[in-house]
Structure formats: structure tokens, C-alpha cells
Short mmCIF file of C-alpha atoms in Angstrom, two decimals:
data_model
loop_
_atom_site.label_atom_id
_atom_site.label_comp_id
_atom_site.label_asym_id
_atom_site.label_seq_id
_atom_site.Cartn_x
_atom_site.Cartn_y
_atom_site.Cartn_z
CA MET A 1 143.78 62.03 163.76
CA ASN A 2 143.68 65.37 166.51
CA ASN A 3 145.76 67.94 165.43
CA SER A 4 146.04 70.86 168.37
CA LYS A 5 148.17 68.21 169.91
CA SER A 6 150.68 67.62 167.94
CA PRO A 7 151.80 67.49 164.37
CA PRO A 8 151.14 64.83 161.14
CA GLU A 9 154.74 62.88 161.06
CA TYR A 10 154.50 63.82 157.21
CA ALA A 11 152.72 67.02 155.29
CA PRO A 12 149.01 66.19 154.02
CA THR A 13 149.24 63.52 150.85
CA ALA A 14 145.69 62.21 149.07
CA THR A 15 144.55 59.76 151.86
CA THR A 16 144.82 61.95 155.12
CA SER A 17 144.53 65.69 155.85
CA PHE A 18 145.55 68.30 158.16
CA THR A 19 143.95 71.37 158.87
CA VAL A 20 145.51 74.16 160.62
CA SER A 21 144.94 73.69 164.34
CA SER A 22 143.09 76.20 166.26
CA SER A 23 146.31 77.52 168.24
CA SER A 24 147.46 79.45 164.76
CA PRO A 25 145.46 82.51 165.73
CA ARG A 26 146.82 84.50 162.40
CA TYR A 27 146.27 82.07 160.24
CA ASN A 28 142.24 81.42 160.86
CA SER A 29 141.62 85.17 161.07
CA GLU A 30 142.57 84.86 157.71
CA ILE A 31 140.26 82.59 156.69
CA THR A 32 137.26 82.90 158.84
CA LYS A 33 136.98 86.24 157.15
CA SER A 34 133.67 85.84 155.81
CA THR A 35 134.28 87.64 152.68
CA LEU A 36 137.02 85.41 152.02
CA LEU A 37 135.50 81.63 151.23
CA LYS A 38 132.37 82.98 149.38
CA THR A 39 133.80 80.54 146.45
CA SER A 40 134.51 77.49 145.87
CA LEU A 41 137.52 78.97 144.05
CA HIS A 42 138.33 80.71 147.17
CA LYS A 43 137.79 77.67 149.01
CA THR A 44 140.05 75.89 147.19
CA VAL A 45 143.08 78.55 146.92
CA TYR A 46 143.21 79.07 150.60
CA ASP A 47 143.08 74.71 150.97
CA SER A 48 145.64 74.58 149.08
CA LEU A 49 147.95 77.92 151.53
CA ALA A 50 146.66 75.31 153.94
CA GLU A 51 148.09 72.78 152.71
CA ILE A 52 151.51 74.73 152.55
CA TYR A 53 151.52 76.33 156.29
CA SER A 54 151.13 72.86 157.28
CA ILE A 55 154.61 71.37 154.97
CA LEU A 56 156.95 74.90 156.22
CA PRO A 57 156.75 73.10 160.27
CA THR A 58 156.75 69.88 158.83
CA LEU A 59 159.86 70.44 157.23
CA GLU A 60 161.08 72.86 159.77
CA MET A 61 160.61 70.31 162.48
CA LEU A 62 162.86 68.05 160.34
CA GLU A 63 165.78 69.61 159.12
CA VAL A 64 166.77 71.00 162.70
CA SER A 65 166.56 67.44 163.71
CA TYR A 66 168.92 66.98 161.83
CA ILE A 67 171.24 69.51 162.13
CA LYS A 68 170.96 69.06 165.82
CA ASP A 69 171.79 64.82 164.87
CA TYR A 70 168.21 63.21 165.84
CA ILE A 71 167.91 61.20 163.08
CA THR A 72 170.43 59.18 162.32
CA ASP A 73 168.98 57.49 159.32
CA LYS A 74 169.81 59.35 156.57
CA GLU A 75 168.31 57.41 154.43
CA LYS A 76 165.00 58.14 155.78
CA TYR A 77 166.76 61.76 155.74
CA THR A 78 166.08 62.22 153.01
CA SER A 79 162.82 60.22 151.58
CA THR A 80 161.63 62.10 153.64
CA SER A 81 162.61 66.20 152.19
CA TYR A 82 161.51 64.86 148.97
CA ARG A 83 158.31 63.78 149.90
CA LEU A 84 158.00 67.13 151.76
CA ILE A 85 158.95 69.36 149.08
CA ASN A 86 157.41 67.37 145.33
CA GLN A 87 154.14 68.02 147.98
CA TYR A 88 155.62 71.51 148.22
CA GLN A 89 156.21 71.63 144.13
CA ILE A 90 152.31 69.80 143.47
CA ILE A 91 150.77 72.81 145.26
CA LEU A 92 153.14 75.90 144.12
CA LYS A 93 152.30 74.61 140.14
CA GLY A 94 148.53 74.50 140.94
CA PHE A 95 149.19 77.80 141.35
CA VAL A 96 150.46 78.17 138.03
CA GLU A 97 149.04 76.38 135.53
CA ASP A 98 145.49 78.33 136.54
CA SER A 99 145.23 81.51 136.32
CA ASP A 100 142.25 82.15 138.73
CA LYS A 101 144.27 80.86 140.93
CA LEU A 102 147.07 82.86 140.82
CA ASN A 103 145.20 86.08 140.59
CA LEU A 104 143.29 85.64 144.05
CA LEU A 105 146.74 84.23 145.20
CA LYS A 106 147.86 87.19 143.57
CA THR A 107 145.27 89.18 146.18
CA ILE A 108 146.09 87.52 149.27
CA LEU A 109 149.68 87.67 148.44
CA PRO A 110 149.87 91.80 147.59
CA GLY A 111 153.17 92.23 145.57
CA LEU A 112 153.64 87.90 144.71
CA ASP A 113 155.98 88.14 141.99
CA HIS A 114 154.33 86.25 138.97
CA THR A 115 156.86 83.28 139.03
CA LEU A 116 156.31 83.01 142.85
CA SER A 117 159.57 83.38 143.70
CA ASN A 118 158.56 85.13 146.91
CA PHE A 119 155.90 83.29 147.62
CA LEU A 120 157.47 82.14 150.85
CA GLN A 121 158.78 84.60 151.92
CA LEU A 122 154.81 86.40 151.31
CA LEU A 123 152.91 83.50 152.67
CA SER A 124 155.37 83.52 155.84
CA ASN A 125 155.65 87.77 156.11
CA LYS A 126 151.71 87.42 156.49
CA PHE A 127 150.61 84.26 158.81
CA HIS A 128 153.73 84.41 161.14
CA CYS A 129 155.69 81.41 160.25
CA ASN A 130 159.04 81.71 161.27
CA CYS A 131 160.48 78.14 159.36
CA THR A 132 163.71 79.72 157.35
CA HIS A 133 164.98 76.37 157.29
CA ALA A 134 162.33 74.79 155.75
CA ILE A 135 162.04 77.99 153.18
CA LYS A 136 165.32 76.79 152.83
CA ARG A 137 164.95 73.48 151.63
CA LEU A 138 161.83 74.58 149.55
CA GLN A 139 163.77 77.26 147.49
CA SER A 140 167.23 73.98 147.34
CA GLY A 141 164.54 71.71 146.06
CA ILE A 142 166.64 68.90 146.98
CA PRO A 143 167.06 67.56 150.57
CA ALA A 144 170.73 68.65 152.94
CA THR A 145 172.03 65.15 152.33
CA ILE A 146 172.01 65.77 148.60
CA GLU A 147 172.35 69.31 148.70
CA HIS A 148 176.12 68.53 150.49
CA LEU A 149 177.30 65.56 148.20
CA SER A 150 179.36 67.89 145.86
CA THR A 151 181.01 69.41 149.19
CA GLN A 152 181.42 66.01 150.30
CA VAL A 153 183.18 64.46 147.39
CA GLU A 154 185.64 67.38 146.37
CA SER A 155 186.65 67.81 150.46
CA LEU A 156 187.34 63.85 150.66
CA HIS A 157 189.31 63.91 147.54
CA PRO A 158 190.26 67.21 146.29
CA THR A 159 193.31 65.38 144.07
CA VAL A 160 190.51 63.43 142.31
CA SER A 161 191.36 64.38 138.38
CA GLN A 162 189.17 64.02 134.88
CA ASN A 163 190.37 61.11 134.32
CA THR A 164 190.60 58.97 138.32
CA ALA A 165 188.95 57.69 140.18
CA THR A 166 188.45 55.96 143.41
CA THR A 167 187.91 52.60 143.71
CA PRO A 168 185.36 51.56 146.48
CA ALA A 169 185.05 48.22 147.79
CA ALA A 170 183.28 45.17 145.73
CA PRO A 171 179.61 45.17 145.70
CA ASN A 172 178.17 42.63 148.97
CA ALA A 173 174.86 42.35 148.38
CA ASN A 174 172.00 41.87 146.16
CA THR A 175 170.58 45.55 147.51
CA SER A 176 174.17 47.47 145.68
CA ALA A 177 173.66 45.10 142.17
CA LYS A 178 169.97 46.62 142.11
CA LEU A 179 171.49 50.08 142.65
CA ILE A 180 174.21 49.58 140.31
CA SER A 181 171.58 48.61 137.83
CA GLN A 182 169.29 51.74 138.31
CA ILE A 183 171.75 53.86 138.48
CA THR A 184 172.24 52.68 135.11
CA GLY A 185 169.35 52.93 133.37
CA ASN A 186 168.91 56.69 135.72
CA PHE A 187 172.15 57.98 133.58
CA ILE A 188 170.47 56.57 129.65
CA THR A 189 167.21 57.70 130.39
CA CYS A 190 168.79 61.53 131.17
CA MET A 191 171.03 61.21 128.16
CA ASP A 192 168.12 60.19 125.84
CA ALA A 193 166.50 62.88 127.27
CA VAL A 194 168.85 65.62 126.65
CA LYS A 195 169.33 63.93 123.25
CA LEU A 196 165.08 64.26 122.59
CA ASN A 197 164.75 68.32 123.44
CA TYR A 198 163.66 68.31 126.86
CA LYS A 199 164.67 71.43 128.80
CA THR A 200 162.10 72.59 130.74
CA LYS A 201 162.41 72.05 135.11
CA SER A 202 159.67 70.19 135.65
CA GLN A 203 161.11 67.05 131.93
CA LEU A 204 164.66 67.27 133.47
CA HIS A 205 164.75 67.90 137.44
CA PRO A 206 162.47 64.76 137.72
CA LEU A 207 165.06 62.23 136.10
CA LEU A 208 167.79 64.03 137.70
CA SER A 209 166.47 63.85 140.73
CA GLU A 210 165.84 60.09 140.40
CA LEU A 211 169.73 59.48 139.46
CA VAL A 212 171.52 61.79 142.74
CA VAL A 213 169.08 59.51 145.17
CA ASN A 214 170.09 56.32 143.84
CA LEU A 215 173.71 57.80 144.51
CA ASN A 216 173.52 58.91 147.37
CA ASP A 217 171.56 54.70 148.52
CA LEU A 218 174.87 52.89 146.51
CA VAL A 219 176.55 55.16 148.87
CA GLU A 220 174.46 54.55 152.09
CA ASN A 221 174.66 50.98 151.13
CA GLU A 222 178.76 50.25 150.82
CA GLN A 223 178.96 50.71 154.68
CA HIS A 224 179.42 54.37 154.96
CA LYS A 225 182.24 54.28 152.46
CA SER A 226 182.34 56.87 149.46
CA LEU A 227 181.57 55.70 146.04
CA GLU A 228 183.24 58.21 144.05
CA PHE A 229 184.26 59.01 140.49
CA SER A 230 184.62 61.63 138.42
CA GLY A 231 181.94 64.34 137.01
CA LYS A 232 179.41 63.09 140.76
CA SER A 233 179.90 66.43 142.25
CA LYS A 234 178.89 68.06 138.36
CA LEU A 235 175.51 66.02 138.96
CA VAL A 236 174.72 68.22 142.14
CA ASN A 237 175.19 71.06 141.05
CA TRP A 238 173.05 70.27 137.94
CA LEU A 239 169.96 69.03 139.94
CA ILE A 240 170.42 73.03 142.62
CA LYS A 241 171.07 74.58 138.44
CA ILE A 242 168.13 72.80 136.68
CA ASN A 243 165.12 72.88 140.12
CA ASN A 244 166.49 76.92 139.88
CA LEU A 245 164.51 77.05 136.71
CA LYS A 246 161.09 79.52 136.49
CA ASP A 247 158.60 77.78 135.15
CA GLY A 248 158.39 77.78 131.21
CA GLU A 249 162.02 78.16 131.20
CA GLU A 250 164.62 75.67 129.64
CA ILE A 251 168.09 75.79 129.49
CA GLY A 252 169.98 76.85 126.38
CA GLY A 253 171.22 74.81 123.77
CA THR A 254 175.14 75.61 125.31
CA ASP A 255 173.62 74.11 129.50
CA ALA A 256 171.97 71.16 127.16
CA ASP A 257 175.05 70.48 125.82
CA SER A 258 177.22 70.62 128.42
CA PHE A 259 174.34 69.44 130.52
CA LEU A 260 175.18 66.01 127.76
CA ASN A 261 178.81 66.15 128.20
CA ASP A 262 178.59 66.11 131.57
CA LEU A 263 176.09 63.04 132.49
CA ASP A 264 178.89 61.52 129.87
CA THR A 265 181.12 61.92 131.71
CA ALA A 266 180.06 61.27 134.66
CA TYR A 267 178.21 57.51 133.66
CA LYS A 268 181.87 56.79 132.94
CA GLY A 269 183.12 57.20 135.79
CA PHE A 270 180.76 55.64 137.28
CA TYR A 271 182.15 52.45 135.51
CA THR A 272 185.29 53.07 136.29
CA SER A 273 185.06 52.94 139.49
CA LEU A 274 183.55 49.44 140.17
CA GLU A 275 186.29 47.91 137.82
#
């Protein structure tokens, strides 16, 4: 692949490689200084930064294309956005879990908070990477289609009460039946996880994320007829809240009870809407 001609379709994966091109002088002038790549640790950290440096413009392009309505396939946008976000989070987690990498990263990005909350802003400033839409998406941790789901639910059905739900068109395909089955399993898994005292971001976010994505897919598969039910918008709010937890931080006992209650309400609302 000639990376100097065009960006990769997606960010790097385990089977593909992307190296920042020679057209990125700011980054290359930094990493080619002889004092910076003396050890394998330096190389590992800068390789990770290169991965993130490639994710930012790729996600920026995706976000701008979605905003300008160049992307009409919302399902493809959602899956691609999640893939980029997950890659970023995996790399960032690698810094947090390795004190040597984290200490070196702090020398590269002076002023870096130990929670890495200001990582993206410092990286963007140091290497002159202007990707405001991508940074916002990475900070939210969820695609725009999911983030806006709560607003869409409230605006379309502002009078839906806690005990009523909109009845959707009946599922008419095997895909819908499969999604309903998956969503049921997602609800049960999430509630069991909370009952088993799962409280951290790494424990809860993947489970709730899969539930919300499957609910969104069911909406798309119902010929754009929204499947609305009591408690749906709260799931998105919890997804954002859990994503904003710092590494090692847990949801409190009261929050855990509220989360479980909201899951139960949404689960009952989901089934009521299918009747």
C-alpha cells in the first residue's frame, strides 16, 4: 500500500500496517531524532503513537463524511466508527497498564494527566493534528448514530410515559428475529453482570455497548420505523456515563442500583413494544 497517496480505508489492525507518510513532517521530525529511538521501549511507544496518529485523520474523515451526508449507510458508519474507537481504547489501555510506557509517554507529552484525560489534546497540539471531530468522537466513546439515539427518541415521542410504549411494525425477517434474540441475551447478560458486582468501565462498557448497537440495528432493519419503548434513552445515557469512567474508577453502589433498575425497566419496555 502506498500510504503517501491515500489514507487507509480503516485504521491499522493486527493484519495491516500503516506508517505515517513523509508528508507528515512534524511527526517524522520528532520520531527520527536519534535520541528518541534508543531502546525497544521507545520504539513501542512511538509505534503506538503512530497508530493513534493514523486513527485520528481516518476517523475525522469518517465523521465529516457522515455530517455532510456522504455516508448513507448508517450501519456501516456505526461499525466503522466503533472499530476505530475500540482500536484507540485498546492502545490507550496499553499505556495505562504499563508504567514504563506511561512514564515515557509523559516525557513525550509534558503535562499529561496520569488518567490520560488530556492525552488527545496534548497529542493534537504537539503534532499539529487538527482533528476536532475525531477527538470529540473518541472522547464520547460511541458513534454519532448511538449518541444521538437518546435525542431522537425524546423528540419523536415526547409524551411516551414510563408505562406505555410504541408498538412497531411486526418483524418480517429472520434477521429481526435473530436480533430480538440477541437483544434479549444482551439485557440478561448486562443485568447479571451488575448483580455479580461488575462496576468498572472495562467490565460494563463492552456489554452495554453491544446491547445498544443491537437495538440500533433493529431500528435500521425495521424499514426505518423506530422501535420505541420505555427506558430506551436511559441506556444511551448510561453508555456515555460508563465510558467517561476513569481507569480503575467504579460506579458507586447507588449508581449500580439505578443502572440495574433502568436495565430492568428498559427490558420490560422492550418486550412490551413487541406485543
